[in-house]
mmCIF file of C-alpha atoms in Angstrom:
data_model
loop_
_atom_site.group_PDB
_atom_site.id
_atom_site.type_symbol
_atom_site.label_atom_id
_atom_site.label_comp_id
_atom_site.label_asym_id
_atom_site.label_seq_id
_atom_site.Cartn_x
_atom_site.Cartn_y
_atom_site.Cartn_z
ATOM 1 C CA UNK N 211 10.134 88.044 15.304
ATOM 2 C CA UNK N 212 12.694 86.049 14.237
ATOM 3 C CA UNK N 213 13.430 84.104 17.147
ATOM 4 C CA UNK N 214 9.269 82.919 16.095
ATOM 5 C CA UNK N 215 10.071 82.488 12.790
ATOM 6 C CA UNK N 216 13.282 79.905 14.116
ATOM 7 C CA UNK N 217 10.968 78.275 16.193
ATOM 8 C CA UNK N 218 8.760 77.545 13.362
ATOM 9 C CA UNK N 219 11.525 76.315 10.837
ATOM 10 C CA UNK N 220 12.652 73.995 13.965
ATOM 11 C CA UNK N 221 9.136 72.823 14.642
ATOM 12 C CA UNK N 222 9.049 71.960 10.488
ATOM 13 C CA UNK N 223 12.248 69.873 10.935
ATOM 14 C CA UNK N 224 11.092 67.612 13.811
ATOM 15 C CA UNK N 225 10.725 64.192 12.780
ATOM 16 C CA UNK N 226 6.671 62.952 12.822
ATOM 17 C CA UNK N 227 7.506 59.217 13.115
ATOM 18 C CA UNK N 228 9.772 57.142 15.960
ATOM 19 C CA UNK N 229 12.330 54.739 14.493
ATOM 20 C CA UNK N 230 13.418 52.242 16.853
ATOM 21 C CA UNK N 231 16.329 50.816 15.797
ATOM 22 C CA UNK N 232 17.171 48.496 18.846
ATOM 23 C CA UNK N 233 15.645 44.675 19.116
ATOM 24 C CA UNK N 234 13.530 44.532 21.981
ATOM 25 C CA UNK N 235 13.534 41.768 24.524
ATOM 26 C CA UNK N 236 9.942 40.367 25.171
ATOM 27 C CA UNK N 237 7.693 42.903 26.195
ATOM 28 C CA UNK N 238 7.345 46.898 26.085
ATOM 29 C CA UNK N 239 6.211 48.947 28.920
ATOM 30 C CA UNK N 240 4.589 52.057 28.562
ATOM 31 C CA UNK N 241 3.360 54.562 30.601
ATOM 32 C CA UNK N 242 0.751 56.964 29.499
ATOM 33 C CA UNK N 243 -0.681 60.134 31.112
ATOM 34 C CA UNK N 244 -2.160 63.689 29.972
ATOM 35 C CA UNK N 245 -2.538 67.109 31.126
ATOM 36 C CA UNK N 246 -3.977 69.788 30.084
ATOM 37 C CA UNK N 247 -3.807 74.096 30.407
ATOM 38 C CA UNK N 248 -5.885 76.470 28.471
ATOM 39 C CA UNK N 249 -5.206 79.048 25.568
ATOM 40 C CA UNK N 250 -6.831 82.638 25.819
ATOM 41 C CA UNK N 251 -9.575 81.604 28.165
ATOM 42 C CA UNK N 252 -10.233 78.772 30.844
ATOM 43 C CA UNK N 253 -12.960 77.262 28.127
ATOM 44 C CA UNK N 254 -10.238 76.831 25.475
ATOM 45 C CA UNK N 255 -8.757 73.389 27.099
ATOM 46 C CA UNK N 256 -6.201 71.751 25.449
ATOM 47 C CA UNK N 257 -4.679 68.539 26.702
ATOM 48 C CA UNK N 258 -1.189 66.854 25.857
ATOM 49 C CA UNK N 259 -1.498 62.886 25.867
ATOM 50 C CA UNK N 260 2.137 61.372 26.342
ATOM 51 C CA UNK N 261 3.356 57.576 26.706
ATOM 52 C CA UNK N 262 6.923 57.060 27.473
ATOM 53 C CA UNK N 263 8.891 54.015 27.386
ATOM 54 C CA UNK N 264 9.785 52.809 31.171
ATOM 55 C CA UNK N 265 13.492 51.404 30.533
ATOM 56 C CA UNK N 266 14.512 54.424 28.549
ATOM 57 C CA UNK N 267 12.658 57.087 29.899
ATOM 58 C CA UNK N 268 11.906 58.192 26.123
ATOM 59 C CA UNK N 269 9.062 59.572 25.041
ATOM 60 C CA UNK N 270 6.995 57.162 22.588
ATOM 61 C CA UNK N 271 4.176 58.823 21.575
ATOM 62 C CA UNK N 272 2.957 62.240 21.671
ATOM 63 C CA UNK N 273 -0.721 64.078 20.876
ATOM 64 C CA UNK N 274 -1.737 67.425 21.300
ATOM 65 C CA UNK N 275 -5.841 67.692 21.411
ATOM 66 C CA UNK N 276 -8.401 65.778 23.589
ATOM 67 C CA UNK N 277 -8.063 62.456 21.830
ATOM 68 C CA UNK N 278 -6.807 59.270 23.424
ATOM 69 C CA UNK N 279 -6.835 57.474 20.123
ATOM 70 C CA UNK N 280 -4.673 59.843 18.704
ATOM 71 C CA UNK N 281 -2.341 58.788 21.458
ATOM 72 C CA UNK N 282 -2.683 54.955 20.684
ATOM 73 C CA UNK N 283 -1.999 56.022 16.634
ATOM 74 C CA UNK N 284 0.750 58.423 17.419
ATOM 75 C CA UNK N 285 2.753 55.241 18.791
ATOM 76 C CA UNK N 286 5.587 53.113 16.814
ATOM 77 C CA UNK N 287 4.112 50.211 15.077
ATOM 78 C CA UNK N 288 6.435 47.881 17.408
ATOM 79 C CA UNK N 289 5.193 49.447 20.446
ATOM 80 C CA UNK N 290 1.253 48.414 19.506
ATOM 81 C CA UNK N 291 2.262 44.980 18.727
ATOM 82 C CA UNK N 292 4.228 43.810 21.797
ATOM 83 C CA UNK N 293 3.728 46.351 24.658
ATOM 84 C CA UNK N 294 1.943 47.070 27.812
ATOM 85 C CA UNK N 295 0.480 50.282 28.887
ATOM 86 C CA UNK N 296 -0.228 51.457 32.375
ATOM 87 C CA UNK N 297 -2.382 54.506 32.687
ATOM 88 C CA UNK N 298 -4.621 55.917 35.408
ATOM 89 C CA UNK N 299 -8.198 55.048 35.429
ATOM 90 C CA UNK N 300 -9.117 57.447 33.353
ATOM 91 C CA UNK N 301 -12.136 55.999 30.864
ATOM 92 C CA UNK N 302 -11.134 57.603 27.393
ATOM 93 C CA UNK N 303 -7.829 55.369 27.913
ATOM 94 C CA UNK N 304 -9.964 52.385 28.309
ATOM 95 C CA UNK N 305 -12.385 52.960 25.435
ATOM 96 C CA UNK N 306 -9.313 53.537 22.789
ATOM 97 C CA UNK N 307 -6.315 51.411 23.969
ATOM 98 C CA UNK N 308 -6.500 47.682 23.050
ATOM 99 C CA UNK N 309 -7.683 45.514 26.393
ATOM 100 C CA UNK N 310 -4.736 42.864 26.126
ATOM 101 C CA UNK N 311 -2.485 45.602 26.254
ATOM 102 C CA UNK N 312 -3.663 48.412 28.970
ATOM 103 C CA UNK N 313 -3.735 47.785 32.165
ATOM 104 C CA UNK N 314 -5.506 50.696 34.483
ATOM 105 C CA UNK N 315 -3.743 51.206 37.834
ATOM 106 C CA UNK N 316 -3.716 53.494 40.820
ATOM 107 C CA UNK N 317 -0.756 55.865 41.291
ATOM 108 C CA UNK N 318 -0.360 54.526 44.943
ATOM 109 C CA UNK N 319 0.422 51.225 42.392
ATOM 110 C CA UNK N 320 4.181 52.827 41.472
ATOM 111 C CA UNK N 321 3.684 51.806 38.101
ATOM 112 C CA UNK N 322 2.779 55.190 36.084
ATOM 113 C CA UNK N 323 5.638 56.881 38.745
ATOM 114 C CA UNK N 324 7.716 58.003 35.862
ATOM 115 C CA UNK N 325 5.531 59.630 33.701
ATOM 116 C CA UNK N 326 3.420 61.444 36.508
ATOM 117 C CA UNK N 327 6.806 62.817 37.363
ATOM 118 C CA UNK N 328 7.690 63.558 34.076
ATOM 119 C CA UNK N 329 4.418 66.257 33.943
ATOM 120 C CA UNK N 330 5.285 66.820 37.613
ATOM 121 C CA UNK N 331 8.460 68.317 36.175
ATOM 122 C CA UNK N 332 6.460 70.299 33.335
ATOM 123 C CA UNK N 333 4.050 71.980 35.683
ATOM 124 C CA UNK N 334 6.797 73.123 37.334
ATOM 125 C CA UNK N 335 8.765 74.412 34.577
ATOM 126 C CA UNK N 336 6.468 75.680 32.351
ATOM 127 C CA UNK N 337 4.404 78.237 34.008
ATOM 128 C CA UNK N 338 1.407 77.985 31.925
ATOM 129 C CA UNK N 339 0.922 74.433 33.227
ATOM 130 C CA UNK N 340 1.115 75.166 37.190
ATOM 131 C CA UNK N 341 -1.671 73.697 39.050
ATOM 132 C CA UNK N 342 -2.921 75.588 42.392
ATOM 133 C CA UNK N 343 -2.172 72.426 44.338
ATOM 134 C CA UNK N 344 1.448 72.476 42.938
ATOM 135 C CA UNK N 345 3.810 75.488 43.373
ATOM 136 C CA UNK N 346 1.120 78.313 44.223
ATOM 137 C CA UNK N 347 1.701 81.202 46.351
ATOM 138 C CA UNK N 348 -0.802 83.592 47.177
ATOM 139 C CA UNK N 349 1.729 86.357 47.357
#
């Protein structure tokens, strides 16, 4: 009970907004991806929608729900003027993210790399997240 209750006071405390304090040089990249696990039952889906910055391996921008927008809002106001995004080809990326500043590639590409092994690295951490296809044993 308490260690909840810490949790929560923690979770209070956690800054809502990104302050980027350093000058940047020319142009952003970005790398966006989600994934998703259920809550209770497989019909409860809930995704997470990140975008992390590709020099500093930071994450940028954050949502929890099955919105893309909410992704694109979430983001520093610096990062929506002068950035570019690389996502997969998914079509709710497409529909909310400015054109001049997404560009849809293929993961074969190398450019989403770091933030498909970012949720690599959460699947296999957090158990909740595992995918059959990723660190399942029948035993």
């Amino acid at each position: 009970m308490r260690n909840h209750f810490m949790v929560a006071l923690l979770y209070a405390q956690t800054p809502r907004t990104l302050e980027i304090k350093e000058k940047s040089k020319g142009r952003l990249t970005m790398e966006c991806d989600e994934l998703w696990s259920f809550v209770g039952k497989k019909e409860n889906k809930q995704w997470v929608w990140l975008a992390i910055n590709r020099n500093t391996r930071k994450i940028v921008g954050v949502y929890i729900e099955q919105s893309a927008r909410a992704l694109w809002d979430s983001l520093p106001p610096v990062y929506c003027q002068c950035m570019v995004s690389y996502t997969d080809f998914w079509a709710a990326y497409a529909a909310n993210f400015p054109s001049k500043h997404h560009y849809a590639v293929g993961k074969e590409s190398g450019q989403i790399n770091h933030i498909e092994r970012f949720n690599c690295t959460l699947r296999q951490r957090i158990s909740r997240l595992v995918r059959k296809s990723l660190s399942f044993s029948r035993n």
